[in-house]
């Protein structure tokens, strides 16, 4: 059959991964492109503070979705919300590619108002995706949750690879009048091209979701027809609606699947707490100090740490498709082990610009390896918890999304004053050895 390949599980996995890829690709791309943007926009290196605040305001979306679920249970059309925020993100990214460098005069000072406005719109999309994309995945069997998290890993990996090809933050040390100065090299392609790439990725994500909707409708129509044809042959044989050959279910079936059982058990609260802590570290705390922890060892160490860490994310999610650790004690030990590596990286950031083993291969290897293991452990942990929450129902996935967003927000708000206000962490200076005795 010509359409059999389109209905295959492999295509579904691919579409789910591409759909999930769009969840945080906007914000990830902004952070990755930041070293180039700050050299053009008038806010300079104050721009990260503005972006952090705008991302915090983006939590208006998750709050609105959560209130709607609470006040009108079952009335929110998640599919429509996803379509709307995806279209909004695609339009915002296209306008960002055109107007990102434009400025306006406010109170006598030049401000990059278009960039900040479109950044807020994309932050709103990213934050809202945590409480819409993940609950939507309840309409698919549990194995697709793992594919979903692999796709989320791509949202950081793909922009990172493109930025490396662009040559972001590449520099060479020039000696002028006996003084060494860093000289940043020109990028291989301009910022607007990078933002057009972002627009393409968001468009692919939106089209993948539309394809999932079309396939879902076709499969459900075929299931209804087959049920009518085989009505006489049915003798009370039951199948689980979420495991009907991998076929997604409708919203009405999802409501039937929801059972009035108690969700707030000690185990589920424990899992949500682990999910919040892991996201506070991976999405909030450690990214804020990654330059402080790895850049003193050199630009190559920094780039290896970023790239290999982003590769570890989808690889860990892929491992979860093969091996699932469900033990509460095992998940706790995994979280604790990840916390040890997180503490090491945080200690390196606190000791910047003169961390231990500076200038040695061992120091470089330790910081890169720690970043890989830290990211891999917590990525695996998030996939396993997502799988377990899927089995607990649609509401559990909603609370999982809320926990992810809450943890991310807490981590970011905790680090923001330490990095930008109190300046606890001291950056390493390019081409300058600040640690010679």
XYZ file of C-alpha atoms in Angstrom:
437
model
C 0.000 0.000 0.000
C 1.323 3.446 -0.947
C 0.119 5.006 2.276
C 1.330 2.242 4.568
C 4.698 3.913 5.167
C 2.956 7.131 6.168
C 0.995 5.265 8.827
C 4.042 3.476 10.207
C 5.326 3.901 13.754
C 8.696 5.140 12.437
C 7.033 8.127 10.753
C 5.111 8.856 13.950
C 8.332 8.846 15.967
C 9.962 11.192 13.453
C 7.038 13.624 13.463
C 6.871 13.619 17.271
C 10.603 14.408 17.491
C 10.314 17.262 14.969
C 7.232 18.565 16.759
C 9.026 18.554 20.133
C 12.093 20.176 18.579
C 10.207 23.466 18.375
C 9.426 23.624 22.089
C 12.491 25.546 23.328
C 14.446 26.126 20.126
C 13.643 29.877 20.167
C 15.132 30.679 23.562
C 18.027 28.264 23.058
C 18.881 29.985 19.778
C 18.831 33.430 21.385
C 21.290 32.370 24.093
C 23.569 30.673 21.572
C 23.630 33.719 19.283
C 24.087 36.159 22.156
C 27.881 36.710 21.724
C 27.208 38.143 18.263
C 24.066 40.097 19.118
C 25.578 42.010 22.049
C 28.182 43.555 19.755
C 25.425 45.202 17.698
C 22.520 46.095 19.981
C 22.825 49.145 22.271
C 22.137 47.188 25.473
C 25.442 45.327 25.064
C 26.142 42.744 27.762
C 23.137 43.984 29.742
C 21.041 42.142 27.159
C 21.144 38.762 29.012
C 19.453 40.443 31.977
C 16.682 41.755 29.719
C 16.221 38.329 28.115
C 16.012 36.634 31.527
C 13.293 39.052 32.633
C 11.343 38.560 29.389
C 11.515 34.780 29.794
C 10.160 35.211 33.322
C 7.259 37.284 31.937
C 6.696 34.484 29.420
C 5.318 32.441 32.313
C 2.065 34.355 31.819
C 1.239 31.632 29.280
C 1.640 28.622 31.607
C -0.210 30.464 34.359
C -3.150 31.158 32.027
C -3.255 27.521 30.863
C -3.088 26.220 34.438
C -5.871 28.546 35.620
C -8.039 27.482 32.675
C -7.528 23.806 33.498
C -8.404 24.500 37.121
C -11.472 26.688 36.522
C -12.838 24.849 33.484
C -11.597 21.243 33.546
C -11.718 19.571 30.141
C -12.756 22.760 28.338
C -9.340 23.852 27.044
C -8.617 22.767 23.474
C -4.901 21.983 23.724
C -4.562 21.351 20.013
C -5.925 24.791 19.168
C -3.629 26.419 21.742
C -0.622 24.607 20.259
C -1.537 25.710 16.730
C -1.933 29.326 17.864
C 1.356 29.590 19.747
C 3.227 27.843 16.933
C 1.931 30.319 14.350
C 2.797 33.157 16.729
C 6.357 31.843 17.135
C 6.909 31.392 13.385
C 5.713 34.943 12.652
C 7.798 36.388 15.496
C 10.950 34.588 14.329
C 10.462 35.823 10.753
C 9.999 39.403 11.955
C 13.018 38.984 14.236
C 15.159 37.987 11.247
C 14.113 41.206 9.488
C 14.044 43.747 12.326
C 16.398 42.327 14.992
C 18.976 45.139 14.643
C 16.473 48.021 14.449
C 16.420 50.432 17.374
C 14.093 53.174 18.602
C 14.786 56.176 20.811
C 13.132 55.950 24.242
C 13.741 58.659 26.858
C 16.706 59.923 24.877
C 18.449 56.542 24.638
C 18.628 53.986 21.851
C 16.754 50.777 22.672
C 16.376 47.570 20.661
C 12.608 47.494 21.119
C 11.818 45.178 18.146
C 14.323 42.565 19.354
C 12.958 42.676 22.908
C 9.340 42.514 21.725
C 9.875 39.461 19.514
C 11.993 37.862 22.238
C 9.050 38.162 24.625
C 6.674 36.585 22.096
C 8.993 33.625 21.567
C 9.546 33.291 25.330
C 5.776 33.160 25.767
C 5.660 30.349 23.212
C 8.477 28.374 24.836
C 7.083 28.651 28.351
C 3.547 27.760 27.244
C 4.829 24.746 25.297
C 5.790 23.038 28.576
C 2.142 22.873 29.686
C 0.623 22.103 26.262
C 3.054 19.942 24.272
C 3.690 17.413 27.041
C 0.019 16.926 28.068
C -0.862 16.524 24.381
C 1.478 13.505 24.256
C -0.980 11.636 26.501
C -2.902 10.829 23.307
C 0.015 8.595 22.237
C 1.456 5.389 23.747
C 4.243 5.786 26.344
C 7.120 5.044 23.961
C 6.443 8.315 22.146
C 7.130 10.287 25.325
C 10.769 9.224 25.031
C 10.855 10.331 21.404
C 9.356 13.635 22.513
C 12.259 14.283 24.890
C 14.749 13.321 22.163
C 13.158 16.026 20.023
C 13.491 18.520 22.849
C 17.190 17.702 22.943
C 17.399 18.615 19.253
C 16.078 22.090 20.120
C 19.459 22.852 21.687
C 21.682 20.637 19.539
C 20.734 21.920 16.082
C 21.147 25.659 16.825
C 24.429 24.889 18.559
C 25.801 23.070 15.507
C 24.714 25.918 13.209
C 26.311 28.484 15.535
C 29.571 26.534 15.426
C 29.415 26.630 11.639
C 28.748 30.340 11.862
C 31.893 30.795 13.946
C 30.285 32.461 16.959
C 32.714 34.060 19.415
C 35.842 32.909 17.571
C 38.781 35.125 18.396
C 42.514 35.443 18.089
C 44.948 37.264 20.333
C 46.693 40.258 18.726
C 49.682 42.072 20.209
C 49.509 45.847 19.774
C 52.286 48.016 21.272
C 53.322 45.163 23.550
C 49.769 44.627 24.861
C 47.716 41.566 23.976
C 44.142 42.280 22.868
C 41.406 39.837 21.817
C 40.140 40.324 18.280
C 36.860 38.630 17.394
C 36.761 37.134 13.927
C 33.964 37.920 11.516
C 31.212 35.312 11.425
C 30.822 33.054 8.387
C 27.234 34.254 7.872
C 25.200 37.091 9.428
C 22.813 37.019 12.366
C 19.692 37.370 10.214
C 20.561 34.122 8.433
C 20.726 32.376 11.808
C 17.296 33.743 12.703
C 15.908 32.576 9.353
C 17.218 29.132 10.248
C 15.299 29.451 13.524
C 12.167 30.357 11.556
C 12.614 27.253 9.389
C 12.976 25.016 12.461
C 9.809 26.453 14.009
C 7.973 26.004 10.704
C 9.072 22.367 10.505
C 7.828 21.836 14.059
C 4.448 23.410 13.231
C 4.085 21.384 10.020
C 4.985 18.201 11.912
C 2.232 18.881 14.423
C -0.227 19.482 11.580
C 0.857 16.179 10.028
C 0.312 14.428 13.366
C -3.204 15.887 13.488
C -3.979 14.711 9.944
C -2.642 11.220 10.634
C -4.559 11.083 13.881
C -7.816 11.963 12.136
C -7.218 9.434 9.356
C -6.330 6.652 11.781
C -9.380 7.381 13.908
C -11.644 7.381 10.833
C -10.178 4.061 9.756
C -10.643 2.676 13.270
C -14.314 3.720 13.283
C -14.861 2.113 9.875
C -13.112 -1.083 10.934
C -15.153 -1.152 14.127
C -18.346 -0.902 12.112
C -17.243 -3.637 9.716
C -16.282 -5.973 12.553
C -19.167 -5.142 14.889
C -20.599 -8.639 14.643
C -17.234 -10.219 15.440
C -16.790 -8.300 18.689
C -17.408 -10.513 21.681
C -16.430 -8.164 24.497
C -12.718 -8.277 23.687
C -11.116 -5.228 25.240
C -8.063 -3.264 24.288
C -6.448 -0.352 26.077
C -7.273 2.831 24.111
C -3.719 4.102 24.453
C -2.141 0.921 23.152
C -4.374 0.246 20.160
C -1.550 -0.515 17.748
C 0.135 2.765 18.583
C -2.875 4.715 17.312
C -3.408 8.100 18.999
C -6.717 8.740 20.654
C -9.155 11.619 20.496
C -9.816 14.130 23.250
C -13.101 12.394 24.100
C -11.272 9.096 24.526
C -8.688 10.849 26.674
C -11.430 12.027 29.015
C -12.801 8.486 29.220
C -9.284 7.235 29.977
C -8.953 9.684 32.859
C -10.047 7.820 35.973
C -10.998 9.418 39.280
C -7.975 8.064 41.095
C -5.807 9.991 43.487
C -2.819 11.524 41.738
C -1.202 13.224 44.732
C 0.502 10.175 46.148
C 3.868 10.437 47.876
C 5.581 8.795 44.898
C 4.096 11.230 42.390
C 4.982 14.238 44.543
C 8.502 12.824 44.817
C 8.743 12.431 41.033
C 7.465 15.959 40.400
C 10.017 17.282 42.902
C 12.856 15.450 41.108
C 11.578 16.842 37.801
C 11.514 20.403 39.145
C 15.010 20.137 40.658
C 16.506 18.616 37.511
C 15.087 21.397 35.340
C 16.144 24.067 37.815
C 19.710 22.845 37.347
C 19.739 21.965 33.629
C 17.627 24.859 32.328
C 18.221 27.569 34.912
C 21.251 27.378 37.187
C 24.048 25.698 35.218
C 23.473 27.453 31.849
C 23.775 30.797 33.658
C 27.312 29.967 34.818
C 28.532 27.716 31.997
C 30.829 30.393 30.604
C 32.335 30.933 34.072
C 32.940 27.225 34.654
C 34.438 26.272 31.273
C 35.688 29.408 29.499
C 38.747 29.858 31.795
C 40.072 26.594 30.312
C 39.875 28.104 26.831
C 37.350 28.685 24.025
C 37.779 25.125 22.727
C 36.871 23.676 26.134
C 33.813 25.922 26.272
C 32.631 24.882 22.812
C 33.261 21.181 23.503
C 31.332 21.451 26.749
C 28.353 23.068 25.004
C 28.281 20.806 21.954
C 28.961 17.465 23.662
C 26.510 18.331 26.435
C 23.818 18.978 23.838
C 24.668 15.682 22.142
C 24.419 13.837 25.471
C 20.832 15.037 25.881
C 19.218 13.155 22.949
C 21.550 10.178 23.439
C 20.355 9.778 27.033
C 16.758 10.048 25.846
C 17.451 7.353 23.242
C 18.889 5.111 25.978
C 15.619 5.517 27.864
C 13.840 3.906 24.900
C 15.819 0.744 25.624
C 16.219 0.714 29.420
C 13.787 2.271 31.901
C 14.744 2.588 35.579
C 11.520 2.892 37.570
C 12.859 2.445 41.093
C 12.310 5.529 43.256
C 15.589 4.863 45.054
C 17.404 4.451 41.736
C 15.999 7.716 40.394
C 16.979 9.444 43.626
C 20.538 8.127 43.399
C 20.724 9.248 39.767
C 19.557 12.725 40.750
C 22.104 12.798 43.564
C 24.908 11.735 41.201
C 23.903 14.471 38.749
C 23.894 16.919 41.642
C 27.491 16.009 42.468
C 28.638 16.936 38.955
C 26.478 20.064 39.085
C 28.159 21.071 42.346
C 31.584 20.566 40.764
C 30.686 22.777 37.800
C 29.215 25.400 40.131
C 32.410 25.336 42.208
C 34.489 25.885 39.070
C 32.291 28.867 38.205
C 32.711 30.296 41.709
C 36.506 29.920 41.442
C 36.652 31.613 38.023
C 38.877 32.959 36.559
C 41.365 30.685 38.365
C 39.754 27.236 38.765
C 41.845 24.189 39.730
C 43.945 22.381 37.128
C 43.910 25.456 34.923
C 46.097 25.058 31.863
C 46.190 21.256 32.097
C 44.582 18.604 29.914
C 43.146 16.976 33.045
C 41.293 20.168 33.980
C 39.858 20.529 30.488
C 38.813 16.875 30.370
C 37.166 17.064 33.792
C 35.006 20.068 33.011
C 33.872 18.644 29.656
C 33.218 15.166 31.072
C 31.348 16.595 34.055
C 29.100 18.574 31.735
C 28.363 15.502 29.610
C 27.550 13.253 32.588
C 25.502 15.967 34.311
C 23.392 16.551 31.190
C 23.063 12.852 30.394
C 21.935 11.823 33.882
C 19.284 14.509 34.203
C 18.074 14.039 30.613
C 17.542 10.334 31.291
C 15.856 11.168 34.595
C 13.393 13.532 32.895
C 12.442 10.965 30.253
C 11.807 8.245 32.830
C 9.679 10.540 34.981
C 7.773 11.676 31.895
C 7.067 8.045 31.012
C 5.822 7.266 34.518
C 3.627 10.381 34.550
C 2.171 9.365 31.190
C 0.908 6.182 32.821
C -0.745 8.274 35.557
C -2.917 10.193 33.085
C -3.315 13.470 31.233
C -3.460 15.561 34.412
C -0.163 14.042 35.539
C 1.540 15.199 32.338
C 0.068 18.665 32.858
C 1.562 18.785 36.352
C 4.795 17.459 34.896
C 4.882 20.392 32.487
C 4.120 22.794 35.330
C 6.963 21.284 37.387
C 9.378 21.652 34.457
C 8.448 25.295 34.006
C 8.452 26.047 37.738
C 11.884 24.473 38.188
C 13.280 26.362 35.205
C 11.888 29.638 36.525
C 13.206 29.087 40.058
C 16.663 28.198 38.746
C 16.784 31.258 36.486
C 15.490 33.671 39.125
C 17.945 32.305 41.691
C 20.947 32.784 39.419
C 19.927 36.113 37.907
C 20.818 38.311 40.912
C 23.959 36.305 41.641
C 25.261 36.722 38.093
C 23.884 40.087 36.987
C 23.335 42.080 40.192
C 25.838 40.931 42.815
C 28.334 39.642 40.219
C 29.391 36.727 42.388
C 31.063 35.059 39.420
C 34.092 36.698 37.830
C 34.586 36.094 34.100
C 37.911 35.102 32.607
C 39.495 37.708 30.342
C 40.344 36.632 26.824
C 44.053 36.583 25.985
C 44.957 37.591 29.550
C 46.514 35.272 32.143
C 44.981 36.475 35.418
C 46.283 33.571 37.496
C 50.052 33.870 37.292
C 51.705 34.188 40.645
